[in-house]
Amino acid sequence: QVQLVESGGGSVQAGGSLRLSCAASGRTVKNYAMGWFRQVPGKEREFVAGISTSGVSRKYAGSTMGRFTISRDNAKNTVSLQMNSLKPEDTAVYYCAARPRDYSLSASLYDYWGQGTQVTVSS
């Protein structure tokens, strides 16, 4: 089992920044690829960013590329998402997720999820 707890969400004006953190515990977290997803009511969970077990390989959704940065610290069992130049359309509940080996763009392929943290961007 892997337990994930997100933090760092909140409200910010358009153009502002937020940094989300995901604290992982349980099995050897460094063996798990990590992903960030987001969801708004009535829509499917959307891939935001993914990072490999080593942190070398990263992938971003087109809508977040250049504005968001995913990183991980395996010594501290944490994964972060730095979000800059935020837009109202970034408003969503953001989730941290883990799966063995490589990251995936598909939410259904992740085994473990955090409870989510709300991000609200006002215009």
Coordinates of N, CA and C in Angstrom, one line a residue:
Q1 N 0.8 -1.2 0.0 CA 0.0 0.0 0.0 C 0.9 1.3 0.0
V2 N 0.4 2.2 -0.7 CA 1.0 3.6 -0.7 C 0.0 4.6 -0.3
Q3 N 0.3 5.4 0.7 CA -0.6 6.4 1.1 C -0.1 7.8 0.5
L4 N -1.0 8.6 0.0 CA -0.6 9.8 -0.6 C -1.5 11.0 0.0
V5 N -0.8 12.0 0.4 CA -1.5 13.2 1.0 C -1.1 14.5 0.3
E6 N -2.0 15.1 -0.4 CA -1.7 16.4 -1.1 C -1.9 17.6 -0.1
S7 N -1.2 18.6 -0.4 CA -1.3 19.9 0.3 C -0.9 21.0 -0.6
G8 N -1.2 22.2 -0.2 CA -0.8 23.4 -1.0 C -1.8 24.1 -1.9
G9 N -3.0 23.5 -1.9 CA -4.0 24.1 -2.7 C -4.5 25.4 -2.1
G10 N -5.3 26.2 -2.8 CA -5.9 27.4 -2.3 C -6.5 28.2 -3.4
S11 N -6.7 29.5 -3.1 CA -7.2 30.5 -4.1 C -6.2 31.5 -4.5
V12 N -6.2 31.8 -5.8 CA -5.2 32.7 -6.3 C -5.8 33.5 -7.5
Q13 N -5.3 34.6 -7.7 CA -5.7 35.4 -8.9 C -5.0 34.9 -10.1
A14 N -5.6 35.1 -11.3 CA -5.0 34.7 -12.5 C -3.6 35.4 -12.7
G15 N -2.7 34.6 -13.1 CA -1.3 35.0 -13.2 C -0.4 34.7 -12.0
G16 N -1.1 34.2 -11.0 CA -0.4 33.9 -9.8 C 0.2 32.5 -9.8
S17 N 0.8 32.1 -8.7 CA 1.4 30.8 -8.6 C 1.0 30.0 -7.3
L18 N 1.1 28.7 -7.4 CA 0.9 27.8 -6.3 C 1.8 26.7 -6.4
R19 N 2.1 26.1 -5.3 CA 3.0 24.9 -5.3 C 2.3 23.8 -4.5
L20 N 1.9 22.7 -5.2 CA 1.3 21.6 -4.6 C 2.4 20.6 -4.2
S21 N 2.1 19.9 -3.0 CA 3.0 18.9 -2.6 C 2.2 17.6 -2.3
C22 N 2.9 16.5 -2.5 CA 2.3 15.2 -2.3 C 3.2 14.4 -1.4
A23 N 2.8 14.1 -0.2 CA 3.7 13.3 0.7 C 3.3 11.8 0.6
A24 N 4.2 11.0 0.3 CA 4.0 9.6 0.1 C 4.5 8.7 1.3
S25 N 3.9 7.7 1.6 CA 4.3 6.8 2.6 C 3.9 5.4 2.3
G26 N 4.5 4.4 2.9 CA 4.1 3.0 2.7 C 5.3 2.3 2.0
R27 N 5.0 1.6 0.9 CA 6.0 0.8 0.2 C 7.1 1.8 -0.3
T28 N 8.1 1.2 -0.8 CA 9.2 2.0 -1.3 C 8.7 2.9 -2.4
V29 N 8.5 4.1 -2.1 CA 7.9 5.1 -3.0 C 8.8 5.3 -4.2
K30 N 10.1 5.2 -4.1 CA 11.0 5.5 -5.2 C 10.8 4.5 -6.4
N31 N 10.1 3.4 -6.1 CA 9.8 2.4 -7.1 C 8.5 2.8 -7.9
Y32 N 7.8 3.9 -7.6 CA 6.6 4.2 -8.2 C 6.7 5.5 -9.0
A33 N 6.2 5.4 -10.2 CA 6.1 6.7 -11.0 C 4.9 7.5 -10.4
M34 N 4.9 8.8 -10.6 CA 3.9 9.6 -10.0 C 3.3 10.5 -11.0
G35 N 2.0 10.8 -10.8 CA 1.3 11.7 -11.7 C 0.5 12.7 -10.9
W36 N 0.2 13.8 -11.5 CA -0.8 14.8 -11.0 C -1.9 14.8 -12.0
F37 N -3.1 14.8 -11.5 CA -4.3 14.8 -12.3 C -5.2 15.9 -11.7
R38 N -6.2 16.4 -12.5 CA -7.2 17.3 -12.0 C -8.5 17.0 -12.5
Q39 N -9.5 17.5 -11.7 CA -10.9 17.1 -12.1 C -11.8 18.3 -11.7
V40 N -12.7 18.6 -12.6 CA -13.8 19.5 -12.3 C -15.1 18.8 -12.3
P41 N -16.1 19.3 -11.6 CA -17.4 18.5 -11.6 C -18.0 18.3 -13.0
G42 N -18.4 17.1 -13.2 CA -19.0 16.7 -14.4 C -18.1 16.3 -15.5
K43 N -16.8 16.3 -15.2 CA -15.8 16.0 -16.2 C -14.9 14.8 -15.7
E44 N -14.2 14.2 -16.6 CA -13.3 13.1 -16.3 C -12.0 13.7 -15.7
R45 N -11.4 12.8 -14.9 CA -10.1 13.2 -14.3 C -9.1 13.4 -15.5
E46 N -8.4 14.5 -15.5 CA -7.5 14.9 -16.6 C -6.0 14.9 -16.1
F47 N -5.2 14.3 -17.0 CA -3.8 14.2 -16.8 C -3.2 15.6 -16.8
V48 N -2.3 15.9 -15.8 CA -1.6 17.2 -15.7 C -0.1 17.1 -16.0
A49 N 0.5 16.1 -15.2 CA 1.9 15.9 -15.4 C 2.3 14.6 -14.8
G50 N 3.4 14.0 -15.3 CA 3.9 12.7 -14.8 C 5.4 12.7 -14.7
I51 N 5.9 11.9 -13.8 CA 7.3 11.9 -13.6 C 7.7 10.4 -13.3
S52 N 8.9 10.0 -13.9 CA 9.4 8.7 -13.7 C 9.9 8.4 -12.3
T53 N 10.2 7.2 -12.0 CA 10.7 6.8 -10.7 C 12.0 7.6 -10.3
S54 N 12.9 7.8 -11.3 CA 14.1 8.5 -11.0 C 14.0 10.0 -11.1
G55 N 12.9 10.5 -11.7 CA 12.7 11.9 -11.9 C 13.3 12.4 -13.2
V56 N 14.0 11.6 -13.9 CA 14.6 12.0 -15.2 C 13.6 12.3 -16.3
S57 N 12.6 11.4 -16.4 CA 11.6 11.6 -17.4 C 10.4 12.3 -16.9
R58 N 9.9 13.3 -17.6 CA 8.7 14.0 -17.2 C 7.8 14.2 -18.4
K59 N 6.5 14.3 -18.2 CA 5.5 14.5 -19.2 C 4.5 15.5 -18.8
Y60 N 4.1 16.4 -19.6 CA 3.1 17.4 -19.3 C 1.9 17.4 -20.3
A61 N 0.8 17.8 -19.8 CA -0.4 18.0 -20.7 C -0.1 19.3 -21.5
G62 N -0.6 19.3 -22.7 CA -0.4 20.5 -23.5 C -0.8 21.8 -22.9
S63 N -1.9 21.7 -22.1 CA -2.4 22.9 -21.5 C -1.5 23.4 -20.3
T64 N -0.6 22.6 -19.8 CA 0.2 23.0 -18.7 C 1.7 23.2 -19.0
M65 N 2.1 22.7 -20.1 CA 3.5 22.7 -20.5 C 4.0 24.2 -20.6
G66 N 5.1 24.4 -19.9 CA 5.7 25.7 -19.9 C 5.2 26.5 -18.7
R67 N 4.2 26.1 -18.0 CA 3.7 26.8 -16.9 C 3.8 26.0 -15.6
F68 N 3.7 24.7 -15.7 CA 3.8 23.8 -14.6 C 5.1 23.0 -14.6
T69 N 5.6 22.7 -13.4 CA 6.8 21.9 -13.3 C 6.6 20.8 -12.2
I70 N 6.8 19.5 -12.6 CA 6.7 18.4 -11.7 C 8.1 18.0 -11.2
S71 N 8.2 17.7 -10.0 CA 9.5 17.3 -9.5 C 9.3 16.3 -8.3
R72 N 10.3 15.5 -8.0 CA 10.2 14.6 -6.9 C 11.5 14.6 -6.1
D73 N 11.4 14.3 -4.8 CA 12.5 14.1 -3.9 C 12.3 12.7 -3.3
N74 N 13.0 11.7 -3.8 CA 12.9 10.4 -3.3 C 13.4 10.2 -1.9
A75 N 14.3 11.0 -1.5 CA 14.8 10.9 -0.1 C 13.8 11.4 0.9
K76 N 12.9 12.3 0.5 CA 11.9 12.8 1.3 C 10.5 12.2 1.0
N77 N 10.4 11.4 0.0 CA 9.2 10.8 -0.4 C 8.1 11.8 -0.8
T78 N 8.5 12.8 -1.5 CA 7.6 13.9 -1.9 C 7.6 14.1 -3.4
V79 N 6.5 14.5 -3.9 CA 6.3 15.0 -5.3 C 5.7 16.3 -5.3
S80 N 6.2 17.2 -6.1 CA 5.7 18.6 -6.1 C 5.2 19.0 -7.5
L81 N 4.3 19.9 -7.5 CA 3.8 20.5 -8.8 C 3.9 22.0 -8.6
Q82 N 4.8 22.7 -9.2 CA 4.9 24.1 -9.2 C 4.0 24.6 -10.3
M83 N 3.1 25.5 -10.0 CA 2.1 26.0 -11.0 C 2.3 27.5 -11.1
N84 N 2.7 28.0 -12.3 CA 2.9 29.4 -12.5 C 1.9 29.9 -13.6
S85 N 1.8 31.2 -13.7 CA 0.9 31.8 -14.7 C -0.5 31.1 -14.7
L86 N -1.0 31.0 -13.5 CA -2.3 30.2 -13.4 C -3.4 31.0 -14.1
K87 N -4.3 30.2 -14.7 CA -5.5 30.7 -15.4 C -6.8 30.2 -14.8
P88 N -7.9 30.9 -15.0 CA -9.1 30.4 -14.4 C -9.5 29.0 -14.8
E89 N -9.1 28.6 -16.0 CA -9.4 27.2 -16.4 C -8.5 26.2 -15.7
D90 N -7.6 26.6 -14.9 CA -6.8 25.6 -14.1 C -7.6 25.3 -12.8
T91 N -8.7 25.9 -12.6 CA -9.5 25.7 -11.4 C -10.0 24.2 -11.4
A92 N -9.7 23.5 -10.3 CA -10.0 22.1 -10.3 C -9.6 21.5 -8.9
V93 N -10.0 20.3 -8.6 CA -9.4 19.5 -7.6 C -8.2 18.8 -8.1
Y94 N -7.0 18.9 -7.5 CA -5.8 18.3 -8.0 C -5.5 17.1 -7.2
Y95 N -5.2 16.0 -7.9 CA -4.9 14.7 -7.2 C -3.5 14.2 -7.6
C96 N -2.8 13.6 -6.6 CA -1.6 13.0 -6.7 C -1.9 11.5 -6.9
A97 N -1.1 10.8 -7.8 CA -1.3 9.4 -8.0 C 0.0 8.6 -8.2
A98 N 0.0 7.3 -7.9 CA 1.2 6.5 -8.0 C 0.9 5.2 -8.7
R99 N 1.9 4.8 -9.5 CA 1.7 3.5 -10.1 C 3.2 2.9 -10.3
P100 N 3.3 1.6 -10.3 CA 4.6 1.0 -10.4 C 5.2 1.3 -11.8
R101 N 6.5 1.4 -11.8 CA 7.3 1.5 -13.0 C 7.1 2.9 -13.7
D102 N 6.5 3.0 -14.9 CA 6.5 4.2 -15.6 C 5.1 4.9 -15.4
Y103 N 5.2 6.3 -15.6 CA 3.9 7.0 -15.5 C 3.1 6.7 -16.7
S104 N 1.8 7.1 -16.6 CA 0.8 7.0 -17.6 C 0.0 8.2 -17.7
L105 N -0.6 8.5 -18.9 CA -1.5 9.6 -19.0 C -2.9 9.2 -18.7
S106 N -3.2 7.9 -18.4 CA -4.5 7.4 -18.1 C -4.7 7.2 -16.6
A107 N -5.7 7.9 -16.1 CA -6.0 7.8 -14.7 C -6.3 6.4 -14.2
S108 N -6.9 5.6 -15.1 CA -7.3 4.3 -14.7 C -6.2 3.3 -14.5
L109 N -5.0 3.7 -14.9 CA -3.8 2.8 -14.7 C -3.0 3.1 -13.4
Y110 N -3.5 4.0 -12.6 CA -2.8 4.4 -11.4 C -3.5 3.6 -10.3
D111 N -2.6 3.1 -9.4 CA -3.1 2.2 -8.3 C -3.5 3.0 -7.0
Y112 N -2.8 4.1 -6.8 CA -3.0 4.8 -5.5 C -3.3 6.3 -5.8
W113 N -4.2 6.8 -4.9 CA -4.6 8.2 -5.1 C -4.6 8.9 -3.7
G114 N -4.4 10.2 -3.8 CA -4.6 11.0 -2.6 C -6.0 11.5 -2.6
Q115 N -6.3 12.3 -1.6 CA -7.7 12.8 -1.4 C -8.0 14.0 -2.2
G116 N -7.0 14.6 -2.8 CA -7.2 15.8 -3.6 C -7.1 17.1 -2.8
T117 N -6.7 18.2 -3.5 CA -6.6 19.5 -3.0 C -7.2 20.5 -4.0
Q118 N -8.0 21.4 -3.5 CA -8.7 22.3 -4.3 C -7.8 23.5 -4.7
V119 N -7.8 23.8 -6.0 CA -7.2 25.0 -6.6 C -8.2 25.8 -7.3
T120 N -8.3 27.1 -6.9 CA -9.3 28.0 -7.4 C -8.5 29.2 -8.0
V121 N -8.7 29.5 -9.2 CA -8.0 30.7 -9.9 C -9.1 31.7 -10.3
S122 N -9.1 32.9 -9.8 CA -10.1 33.9 -10.2 C -9.5 34.8 -11.2
S123 N -10.4 35.3 -12.0 CA -10.0 36.3 -13.1 C -10.0 37.7 -12.6

